[in-house]
mmCIF file of C-alpha atoms in Angstrom:
data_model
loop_
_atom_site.group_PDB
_atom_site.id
_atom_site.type_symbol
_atom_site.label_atom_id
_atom_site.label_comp_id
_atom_site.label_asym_id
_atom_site.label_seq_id
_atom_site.Cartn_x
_atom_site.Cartn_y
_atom_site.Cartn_z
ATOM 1 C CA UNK R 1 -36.406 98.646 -295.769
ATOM 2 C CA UNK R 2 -39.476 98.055 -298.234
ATOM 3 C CA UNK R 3 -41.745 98.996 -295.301
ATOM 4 C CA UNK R 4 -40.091 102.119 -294.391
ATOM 5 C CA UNK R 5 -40.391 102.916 -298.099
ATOM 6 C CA UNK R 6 -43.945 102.293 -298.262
ATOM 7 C CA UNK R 7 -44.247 104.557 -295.182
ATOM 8 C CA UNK R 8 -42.564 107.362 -296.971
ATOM 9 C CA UNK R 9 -44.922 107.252 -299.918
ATOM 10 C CA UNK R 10 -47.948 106.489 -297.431
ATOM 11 C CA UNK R 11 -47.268 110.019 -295.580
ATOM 12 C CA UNK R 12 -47.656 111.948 -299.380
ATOM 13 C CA UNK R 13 -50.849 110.704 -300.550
ATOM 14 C CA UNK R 14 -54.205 111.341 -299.081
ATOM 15 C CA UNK R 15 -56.423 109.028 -300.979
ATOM 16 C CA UNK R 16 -57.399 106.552 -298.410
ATOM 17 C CA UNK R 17 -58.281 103.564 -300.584
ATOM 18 C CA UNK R 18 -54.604 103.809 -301.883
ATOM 19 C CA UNK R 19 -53.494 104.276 -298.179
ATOM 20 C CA UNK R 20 -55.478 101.276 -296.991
ATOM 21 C CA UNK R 21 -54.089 98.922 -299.390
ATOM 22 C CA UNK R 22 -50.769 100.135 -298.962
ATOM 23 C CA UNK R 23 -50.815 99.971 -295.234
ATOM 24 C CA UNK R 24 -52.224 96.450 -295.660
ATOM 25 C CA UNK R 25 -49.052 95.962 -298.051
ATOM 26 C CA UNK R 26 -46.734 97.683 -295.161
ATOM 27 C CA UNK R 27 -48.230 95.547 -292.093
ATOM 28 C CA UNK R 28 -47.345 92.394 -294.182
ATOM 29 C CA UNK R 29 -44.268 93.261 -294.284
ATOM 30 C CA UNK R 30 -43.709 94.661 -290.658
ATOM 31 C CA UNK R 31 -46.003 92.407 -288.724
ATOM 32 C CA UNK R 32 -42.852 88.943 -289.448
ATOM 33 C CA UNK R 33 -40.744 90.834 -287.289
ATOM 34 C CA UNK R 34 -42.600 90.933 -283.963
ATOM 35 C CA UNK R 35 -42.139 88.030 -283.255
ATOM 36 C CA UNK R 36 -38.878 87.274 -285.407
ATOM 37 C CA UNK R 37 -37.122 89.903 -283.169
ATOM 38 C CA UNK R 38 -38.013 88.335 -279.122
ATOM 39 C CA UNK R 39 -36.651 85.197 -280.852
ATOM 40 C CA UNK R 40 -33.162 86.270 -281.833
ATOM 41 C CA UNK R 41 -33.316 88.200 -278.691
ATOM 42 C CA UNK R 42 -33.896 85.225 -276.427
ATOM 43 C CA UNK R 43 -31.299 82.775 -278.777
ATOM 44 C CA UNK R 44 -28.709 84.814 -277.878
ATOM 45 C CA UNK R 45 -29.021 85.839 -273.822
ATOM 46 C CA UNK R 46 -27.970 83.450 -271.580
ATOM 47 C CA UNK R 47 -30.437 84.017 -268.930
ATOM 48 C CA UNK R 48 -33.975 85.832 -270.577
ATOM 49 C CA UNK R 49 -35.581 86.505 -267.660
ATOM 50 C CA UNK R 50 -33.263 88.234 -266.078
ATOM 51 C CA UNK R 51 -31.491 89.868 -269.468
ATOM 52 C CA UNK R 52 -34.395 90.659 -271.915
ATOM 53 C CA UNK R 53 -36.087 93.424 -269.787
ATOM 54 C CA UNK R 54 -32.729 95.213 -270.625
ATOM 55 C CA UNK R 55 -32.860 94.689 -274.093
ATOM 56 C CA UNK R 56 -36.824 95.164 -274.359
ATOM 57 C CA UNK R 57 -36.368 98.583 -272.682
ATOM 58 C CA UNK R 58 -34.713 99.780 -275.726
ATOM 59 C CA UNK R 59 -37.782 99.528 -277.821
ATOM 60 C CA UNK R 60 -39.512 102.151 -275.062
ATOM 61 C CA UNK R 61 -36.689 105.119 -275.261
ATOM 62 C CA UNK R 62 -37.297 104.486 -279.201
ATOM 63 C CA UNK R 63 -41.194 105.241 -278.262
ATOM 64 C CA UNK R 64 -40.467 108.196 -276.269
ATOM 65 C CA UNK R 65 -37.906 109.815 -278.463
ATOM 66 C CA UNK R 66 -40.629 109.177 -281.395
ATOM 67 C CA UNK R 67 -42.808 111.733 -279.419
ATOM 68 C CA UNK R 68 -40.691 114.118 -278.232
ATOM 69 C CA UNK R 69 -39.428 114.876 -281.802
ATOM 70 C CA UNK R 70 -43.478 114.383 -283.122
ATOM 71 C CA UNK R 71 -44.267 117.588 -280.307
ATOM 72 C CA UNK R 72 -40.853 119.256 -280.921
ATOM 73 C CA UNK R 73 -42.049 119.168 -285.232
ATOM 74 C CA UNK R 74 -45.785 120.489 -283.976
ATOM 75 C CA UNK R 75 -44.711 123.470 -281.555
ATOM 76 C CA UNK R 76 -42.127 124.558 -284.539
ATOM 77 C CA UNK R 77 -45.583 125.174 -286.096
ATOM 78 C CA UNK R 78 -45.190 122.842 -288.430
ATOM 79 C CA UNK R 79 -48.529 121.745 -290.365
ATOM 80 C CA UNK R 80 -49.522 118.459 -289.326
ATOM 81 C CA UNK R 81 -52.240 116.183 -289.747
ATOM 82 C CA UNK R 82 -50.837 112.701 -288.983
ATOM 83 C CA UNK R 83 -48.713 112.396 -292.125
ATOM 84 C CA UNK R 84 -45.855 113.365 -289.436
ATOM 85 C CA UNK R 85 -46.285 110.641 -288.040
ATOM 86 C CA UNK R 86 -46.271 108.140 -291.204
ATOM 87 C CA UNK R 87 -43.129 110.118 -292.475
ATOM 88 C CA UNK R 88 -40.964 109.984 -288.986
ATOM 89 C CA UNK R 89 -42.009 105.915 -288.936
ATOM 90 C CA UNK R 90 -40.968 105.788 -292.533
ATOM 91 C CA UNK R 91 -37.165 107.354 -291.870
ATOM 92 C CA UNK R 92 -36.658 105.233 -288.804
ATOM 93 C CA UNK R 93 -37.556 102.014 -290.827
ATOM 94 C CA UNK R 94 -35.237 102.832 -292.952
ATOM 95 C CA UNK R 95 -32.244 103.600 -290.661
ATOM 96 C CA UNK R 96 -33.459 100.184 -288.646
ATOM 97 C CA UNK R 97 -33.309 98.310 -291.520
ATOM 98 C CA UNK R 98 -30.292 99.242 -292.248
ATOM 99 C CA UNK R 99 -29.001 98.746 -288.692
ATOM 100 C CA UNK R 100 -30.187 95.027 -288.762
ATOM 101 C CA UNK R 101 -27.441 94.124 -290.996
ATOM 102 C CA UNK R 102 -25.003 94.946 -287.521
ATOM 103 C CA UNK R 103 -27.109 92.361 -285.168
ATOM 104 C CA UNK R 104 -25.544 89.228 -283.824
ATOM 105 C CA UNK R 105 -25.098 86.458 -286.831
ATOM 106 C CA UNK R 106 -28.290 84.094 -285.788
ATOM 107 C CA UNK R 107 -28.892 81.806 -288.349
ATOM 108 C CA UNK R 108 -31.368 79.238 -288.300
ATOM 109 C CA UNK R 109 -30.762 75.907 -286.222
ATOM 110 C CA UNK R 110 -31.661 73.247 -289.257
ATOM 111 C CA UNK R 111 -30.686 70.608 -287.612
ATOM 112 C CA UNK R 112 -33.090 71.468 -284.491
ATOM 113 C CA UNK R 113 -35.488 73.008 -287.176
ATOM 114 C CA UNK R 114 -39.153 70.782 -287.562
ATOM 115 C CA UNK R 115 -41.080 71.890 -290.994
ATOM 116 C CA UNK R 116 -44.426 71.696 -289.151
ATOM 117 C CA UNK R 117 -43.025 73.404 -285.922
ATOM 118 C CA UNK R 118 -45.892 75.867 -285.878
ATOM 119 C CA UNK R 119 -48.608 72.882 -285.794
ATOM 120 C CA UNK R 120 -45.937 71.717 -283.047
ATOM 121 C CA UNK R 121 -46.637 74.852 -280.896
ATOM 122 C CA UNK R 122 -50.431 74.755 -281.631
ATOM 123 C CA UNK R 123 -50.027 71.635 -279.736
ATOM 124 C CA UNK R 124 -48.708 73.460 -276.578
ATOM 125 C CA UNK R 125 -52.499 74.534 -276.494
ATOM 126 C CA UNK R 126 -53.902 71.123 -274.895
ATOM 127 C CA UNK R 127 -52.194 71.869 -271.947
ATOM 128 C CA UNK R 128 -54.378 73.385 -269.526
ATOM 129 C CA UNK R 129 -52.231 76.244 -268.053
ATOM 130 C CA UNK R 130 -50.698 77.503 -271.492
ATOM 131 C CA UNK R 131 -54.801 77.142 -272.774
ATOM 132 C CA UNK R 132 -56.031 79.500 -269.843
ATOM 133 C CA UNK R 133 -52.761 81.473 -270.789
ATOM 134 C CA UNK R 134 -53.495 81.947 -274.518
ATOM 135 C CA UNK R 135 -56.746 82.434 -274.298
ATOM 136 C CA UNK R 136 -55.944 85.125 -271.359
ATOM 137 C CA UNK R 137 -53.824 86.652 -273.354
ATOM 138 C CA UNK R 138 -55.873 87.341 -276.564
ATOM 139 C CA UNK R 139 -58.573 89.069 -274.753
ATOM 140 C CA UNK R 140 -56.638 91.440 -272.929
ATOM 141 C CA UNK R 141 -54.685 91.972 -276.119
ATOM 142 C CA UNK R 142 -58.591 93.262 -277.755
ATOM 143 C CA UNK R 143 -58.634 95.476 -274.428
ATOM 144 C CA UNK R 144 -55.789 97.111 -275.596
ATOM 145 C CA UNK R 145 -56.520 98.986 -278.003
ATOM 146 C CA UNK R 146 -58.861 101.213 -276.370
ATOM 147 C CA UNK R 147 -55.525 102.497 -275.327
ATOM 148 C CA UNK R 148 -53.938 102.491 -278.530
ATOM 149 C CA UNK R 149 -56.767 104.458 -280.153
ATOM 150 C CA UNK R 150 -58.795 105.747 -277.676
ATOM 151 C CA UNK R 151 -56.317 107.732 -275.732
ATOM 152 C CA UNK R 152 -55.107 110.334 -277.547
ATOM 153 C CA UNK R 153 -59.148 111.480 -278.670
ATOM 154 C CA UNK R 154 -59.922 110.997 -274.940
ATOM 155 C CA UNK R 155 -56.953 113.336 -273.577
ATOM 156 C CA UNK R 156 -57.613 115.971 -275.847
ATOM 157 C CA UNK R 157 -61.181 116.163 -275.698
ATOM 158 C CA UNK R 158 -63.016 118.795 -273.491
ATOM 159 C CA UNK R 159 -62.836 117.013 -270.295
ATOM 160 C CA UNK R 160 -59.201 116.378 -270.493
ATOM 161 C CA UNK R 161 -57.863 119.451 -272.331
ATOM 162 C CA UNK R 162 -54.430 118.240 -273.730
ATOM 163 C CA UNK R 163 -53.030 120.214 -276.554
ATOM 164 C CA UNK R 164 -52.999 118.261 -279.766
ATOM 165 C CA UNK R 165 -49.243 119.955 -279.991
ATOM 166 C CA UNK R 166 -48.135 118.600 -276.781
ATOM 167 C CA UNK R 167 -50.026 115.192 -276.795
ATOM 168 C CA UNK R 168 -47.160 112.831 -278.332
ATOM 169 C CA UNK R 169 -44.821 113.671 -275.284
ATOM 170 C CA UNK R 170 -47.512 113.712 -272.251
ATOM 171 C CA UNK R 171 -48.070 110.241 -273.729
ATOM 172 C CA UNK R 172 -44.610 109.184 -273.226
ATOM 173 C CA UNK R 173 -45.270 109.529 -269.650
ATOM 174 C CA UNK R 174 -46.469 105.728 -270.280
ATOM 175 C CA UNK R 175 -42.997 104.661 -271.956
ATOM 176 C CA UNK R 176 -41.011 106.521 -269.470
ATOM 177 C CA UNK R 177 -42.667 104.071 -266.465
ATOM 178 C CA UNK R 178 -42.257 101.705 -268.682
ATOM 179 C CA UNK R 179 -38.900 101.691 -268.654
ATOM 180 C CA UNK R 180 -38.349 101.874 -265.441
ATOM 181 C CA UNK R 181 -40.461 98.511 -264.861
ATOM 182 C CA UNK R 182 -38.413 96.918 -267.490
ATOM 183 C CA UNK R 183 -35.007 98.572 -266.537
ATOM 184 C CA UNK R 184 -35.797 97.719 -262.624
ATOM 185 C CA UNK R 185 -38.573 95.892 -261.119
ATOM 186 C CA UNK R 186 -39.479 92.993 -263.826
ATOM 187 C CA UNK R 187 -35.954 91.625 -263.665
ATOM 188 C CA UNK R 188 -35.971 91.708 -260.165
ATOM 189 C CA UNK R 189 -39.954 90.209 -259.311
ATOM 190 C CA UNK R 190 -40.056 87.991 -261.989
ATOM 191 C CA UNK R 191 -37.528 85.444 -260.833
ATOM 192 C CA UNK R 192 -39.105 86.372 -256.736
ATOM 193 C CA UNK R 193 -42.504 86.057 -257.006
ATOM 194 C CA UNK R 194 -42.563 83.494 -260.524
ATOM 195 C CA UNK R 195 -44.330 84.313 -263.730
ATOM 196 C CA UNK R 196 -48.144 83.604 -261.958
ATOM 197 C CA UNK R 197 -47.955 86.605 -259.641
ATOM 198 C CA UNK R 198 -46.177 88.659 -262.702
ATOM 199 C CA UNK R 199 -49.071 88.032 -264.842
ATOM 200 C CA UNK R 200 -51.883 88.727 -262.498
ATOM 201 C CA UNK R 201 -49.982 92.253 -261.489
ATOM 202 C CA UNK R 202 -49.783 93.196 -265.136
ATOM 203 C CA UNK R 203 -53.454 91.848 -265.554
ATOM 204 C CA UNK R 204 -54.694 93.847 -262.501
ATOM 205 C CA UNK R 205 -52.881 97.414 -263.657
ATOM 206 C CA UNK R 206 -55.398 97.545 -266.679
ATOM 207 C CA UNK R 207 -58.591 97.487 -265.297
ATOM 208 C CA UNK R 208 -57.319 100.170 -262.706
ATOM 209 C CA UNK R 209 -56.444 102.075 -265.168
ATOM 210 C CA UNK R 210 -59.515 101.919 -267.475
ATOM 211 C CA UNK R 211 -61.492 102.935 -264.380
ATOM 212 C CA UNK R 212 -59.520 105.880 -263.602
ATOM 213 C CA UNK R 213 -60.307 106.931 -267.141
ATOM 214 C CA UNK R 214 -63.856 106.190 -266.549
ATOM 215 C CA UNK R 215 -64.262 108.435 -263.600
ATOM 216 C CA UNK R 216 -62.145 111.229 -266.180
ATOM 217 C CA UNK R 217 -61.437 113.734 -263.316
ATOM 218 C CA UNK R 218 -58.927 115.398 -261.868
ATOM 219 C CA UNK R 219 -57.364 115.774 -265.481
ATOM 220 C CA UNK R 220 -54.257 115.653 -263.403
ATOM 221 C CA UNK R 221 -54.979 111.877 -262.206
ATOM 222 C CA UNK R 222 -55.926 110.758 -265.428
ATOM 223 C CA UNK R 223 -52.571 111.670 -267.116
ATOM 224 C CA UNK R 224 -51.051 110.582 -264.022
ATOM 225 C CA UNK R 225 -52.576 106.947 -264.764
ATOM 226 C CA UNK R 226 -50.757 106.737 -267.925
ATOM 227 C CA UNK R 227 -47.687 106.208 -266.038
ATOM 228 C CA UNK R 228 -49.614 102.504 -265.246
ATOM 229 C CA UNK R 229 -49.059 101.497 -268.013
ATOM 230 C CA UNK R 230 -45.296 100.222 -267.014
ATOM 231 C CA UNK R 231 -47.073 97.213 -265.182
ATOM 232 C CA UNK R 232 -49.848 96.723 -267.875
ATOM 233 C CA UNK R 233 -47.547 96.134 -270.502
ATOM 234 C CA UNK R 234 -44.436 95.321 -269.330
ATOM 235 C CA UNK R 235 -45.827 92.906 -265.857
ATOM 236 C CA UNK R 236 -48.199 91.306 -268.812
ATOM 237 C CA UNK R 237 -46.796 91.468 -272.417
ATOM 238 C CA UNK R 238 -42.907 91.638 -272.255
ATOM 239 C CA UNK R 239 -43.406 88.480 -269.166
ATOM 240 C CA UNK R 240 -45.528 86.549 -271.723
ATOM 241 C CA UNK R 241 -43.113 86.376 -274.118
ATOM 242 C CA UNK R 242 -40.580 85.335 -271.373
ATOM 243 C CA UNK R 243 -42.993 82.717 -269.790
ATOM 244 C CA UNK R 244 -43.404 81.441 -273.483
ATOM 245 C CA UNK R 245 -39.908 80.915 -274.399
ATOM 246 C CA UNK R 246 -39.351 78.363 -271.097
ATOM 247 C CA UNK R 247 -42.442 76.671 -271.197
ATOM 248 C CA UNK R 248 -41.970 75.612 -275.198
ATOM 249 C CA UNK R 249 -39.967 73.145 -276.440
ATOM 250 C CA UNK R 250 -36.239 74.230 -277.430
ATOM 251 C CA UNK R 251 -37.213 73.682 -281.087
ATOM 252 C CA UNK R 252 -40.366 74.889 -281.235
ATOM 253 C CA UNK R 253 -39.756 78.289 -279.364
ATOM 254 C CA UNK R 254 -39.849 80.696 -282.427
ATOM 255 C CA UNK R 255 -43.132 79.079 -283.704
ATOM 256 C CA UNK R 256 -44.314 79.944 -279.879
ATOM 257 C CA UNK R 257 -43.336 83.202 -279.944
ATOM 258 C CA UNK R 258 -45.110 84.053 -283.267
ATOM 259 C CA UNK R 259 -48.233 81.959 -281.852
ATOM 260 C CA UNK R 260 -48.967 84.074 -278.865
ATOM 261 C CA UNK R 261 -48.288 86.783 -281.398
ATOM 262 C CA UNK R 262 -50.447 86.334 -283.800
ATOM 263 C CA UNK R 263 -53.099 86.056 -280.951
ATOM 264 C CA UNK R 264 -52.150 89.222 -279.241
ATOM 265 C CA UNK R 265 -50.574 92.067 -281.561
ATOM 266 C CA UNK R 266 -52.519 89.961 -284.558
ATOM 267 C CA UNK R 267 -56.222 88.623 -284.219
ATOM 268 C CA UNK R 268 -56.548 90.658 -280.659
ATOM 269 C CA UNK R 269 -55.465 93.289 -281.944
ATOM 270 C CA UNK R 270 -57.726 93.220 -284.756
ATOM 271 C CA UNK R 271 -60.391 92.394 -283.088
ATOM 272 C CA UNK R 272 -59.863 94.681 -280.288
ATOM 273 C CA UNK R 273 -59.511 97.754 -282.507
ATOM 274 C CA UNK R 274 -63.037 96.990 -284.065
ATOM 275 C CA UNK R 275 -64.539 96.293 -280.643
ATOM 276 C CA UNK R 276 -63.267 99.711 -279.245
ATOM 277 C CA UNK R 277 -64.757 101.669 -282.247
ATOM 278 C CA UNK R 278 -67.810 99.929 -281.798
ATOM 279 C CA UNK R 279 -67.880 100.778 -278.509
ATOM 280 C CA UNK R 280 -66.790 104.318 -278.993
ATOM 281 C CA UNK R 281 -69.685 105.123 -281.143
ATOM 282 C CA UNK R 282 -72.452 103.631 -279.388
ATOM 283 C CA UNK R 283 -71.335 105.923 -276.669
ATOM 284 C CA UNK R 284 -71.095 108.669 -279.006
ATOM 285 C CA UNK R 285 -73.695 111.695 -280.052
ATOM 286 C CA UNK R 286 -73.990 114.777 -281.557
ATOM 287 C CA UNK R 287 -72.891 116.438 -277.746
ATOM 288 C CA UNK R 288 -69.877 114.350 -277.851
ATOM 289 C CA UNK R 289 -68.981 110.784 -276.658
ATOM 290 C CA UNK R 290 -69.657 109.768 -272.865
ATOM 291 C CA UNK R 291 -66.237 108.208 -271.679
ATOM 292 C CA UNK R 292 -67.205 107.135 -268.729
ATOM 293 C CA UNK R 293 -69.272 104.479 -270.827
ATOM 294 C CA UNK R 294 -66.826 103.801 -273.125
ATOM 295 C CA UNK R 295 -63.898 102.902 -270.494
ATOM 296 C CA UNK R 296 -65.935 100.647 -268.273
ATOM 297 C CA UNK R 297 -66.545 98.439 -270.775
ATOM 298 C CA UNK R 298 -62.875 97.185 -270.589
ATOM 299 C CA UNK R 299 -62.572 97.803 -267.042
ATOM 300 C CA UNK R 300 -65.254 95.290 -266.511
ATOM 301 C CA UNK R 301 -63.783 92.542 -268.892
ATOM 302 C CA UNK R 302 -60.381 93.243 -267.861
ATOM 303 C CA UNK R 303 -61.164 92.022 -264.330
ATOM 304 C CA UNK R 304 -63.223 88.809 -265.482
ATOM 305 C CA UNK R 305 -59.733 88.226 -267.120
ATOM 306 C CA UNK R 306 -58.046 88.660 -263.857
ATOM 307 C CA UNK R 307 -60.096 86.539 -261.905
ATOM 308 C CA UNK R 308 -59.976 83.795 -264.663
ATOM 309 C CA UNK R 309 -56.208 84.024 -264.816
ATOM 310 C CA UNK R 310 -55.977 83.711 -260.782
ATOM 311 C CA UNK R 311 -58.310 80.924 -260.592
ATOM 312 C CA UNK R 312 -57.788 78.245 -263.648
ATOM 313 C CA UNK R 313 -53.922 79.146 -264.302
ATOM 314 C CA UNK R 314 -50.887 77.141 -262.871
ATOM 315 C CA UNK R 315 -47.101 77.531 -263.903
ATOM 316 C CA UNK R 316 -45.635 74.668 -265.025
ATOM 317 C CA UNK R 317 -42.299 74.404 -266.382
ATOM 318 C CA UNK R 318 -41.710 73.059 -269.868
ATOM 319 C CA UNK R 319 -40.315 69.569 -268.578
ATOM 320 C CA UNK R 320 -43.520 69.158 -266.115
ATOM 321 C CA UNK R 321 -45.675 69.942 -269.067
ATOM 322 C CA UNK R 322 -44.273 67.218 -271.429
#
């Protein structure tokens, strides 16, 4: 509720000192509940591998409506100039928050609880496979943004030619695969083909991507390729959160979950957004940025993470692991 507040007030002001320190102030208060929500999530299915896909793909239809209603404000001719954006993610904070008050009553096990159960999960790390898997996951997680920000300049740039108008809902082209992997084929490889192959699928669907982006023609294609991004997130993020909750302990599972966190939407993210502007501008010049230069960069590290995964990684189950 204080969040969507602050986004409110964020989307009025256009001082961006004010607007960094305030986002900082939002992000403290959003980033808890990234991890805080997989774990009430997976405390209250019976079976999370086959059930949180179906919950999960909830979080995707939010994404797409999001844009639909962003492109239906912009071809109303409605001014914009990303405030839009700040405002819409400011009301729907609010409603959420509000809405949390109706989830299922989860309070916390005390007498499971340990107060140094995050140092407990940083143990989990000298364990080979969840080692090759952490560190796995944090640099794909920097890869990621140069989908996060780098798409939308990309797509409407010369060689792509997407309206600014219509941008929010061609990108939802990515959430609407998404949901069908979630909805369809995750619950049904996962517990097939085991977490390994999962993993290396949703590993292997980014750097085919990224190069599609590199080549950057037919436009056609590379809005087409968005739709791949229902196996790089869902075949790699949603099944690492799944992977993490029955590999770690029964009491440590939260402090998991807001581990691999922190290294993914947290440091990686960090990280990865500085990395892709880096790279963004030394491929830039006054007659424009070459994408083909700024894409393979990820496609190339993206596969060293593939073959990394595939070669030092083995599934073991939480027991095995003790």
């Amino acid at each position: 509720l204080a969040g969507g507040a602050l986004l409110v007030y964020i989307s009025q002001i256009s001082d961006y000192t004010a607007m960094l320190w305030l986002m900082l102030a939002y992000c403290l208060l959003y980033a808890p509940t990234l991890a805080l929500t997989n774990s009430i999530a997976f405390i209250n299915l019976s079976n999370s591998e086959k059930d949180f896909g179906k919950i999960r793909v909830w979080g995707t239809i939010g994404w797409i409506a999001s844009g639909w209603i962003l492109t239906g404000w912009r071809t109303m001719s409605v001014p914009f100039d990303g405030s839009d954006t700040l405002l819409l993610a400011g009301i729907v904070s609010l409603v959420m928050g509000l809405q949390a008050f109706s989830l299922p009553h989860t309070p916390p096990r005390r007498n499971e609880a340990k107060p140094w159960a995050f140092m407990e999960a940083l143990k989990m790390l000298k364990k080979k496979s969840f080692l090759i898997f952490f560190i796995i996951c944090f640099v794909v997680a920097t890869e990621l943004m140069f989908y996060y920000i780098l798409t939308s300049p990309f797509l409407v740039s010369d060689q792509i030619g997407v309206s600014p108008k219509t941008l929010p809902i061609v990108m939802t082209i990515a959430q609407f695969a998404e949901i069908f992997v979630l909805a369809f084929l995750l619950p049904w490889f996962l517990p097939k083909y085991g977490i390994r192959k999962t993993l290396t699928i949703g590993i292997l669907a980014w750097p085919l991507r990224y190069v599609i982006f590199a080549f950057g023609h037919p436009a056609w294609l590379v809005i087409a390729s968005l739709a791949l991004h229902g196996f790089c997130f869902v075949f790699f993020f949603a099944a690492a959160f799944i992977y993490v909750d029955t590999v770690a302990p029964k009491d440590v599972r939260h402090s998991a979950q807001s581990l691999i966190t922190l290294a993914t939407y947290g440091i990686g993210n960090y990280i990865g957004a500085w990395f892709a502007g880096w790279v963004k501008d030394m491929y830039t010049t006054g007659t424009g940025t070459y994408w083909t230069g700024v894409f393979i960069i990820p496609s190339i590290l993206t596969v060293v993470c593939a073959v990394a995964f595939l070669a030092f990684f083995r599934n073991k189950t939480a027991s095995a692991e003790k």
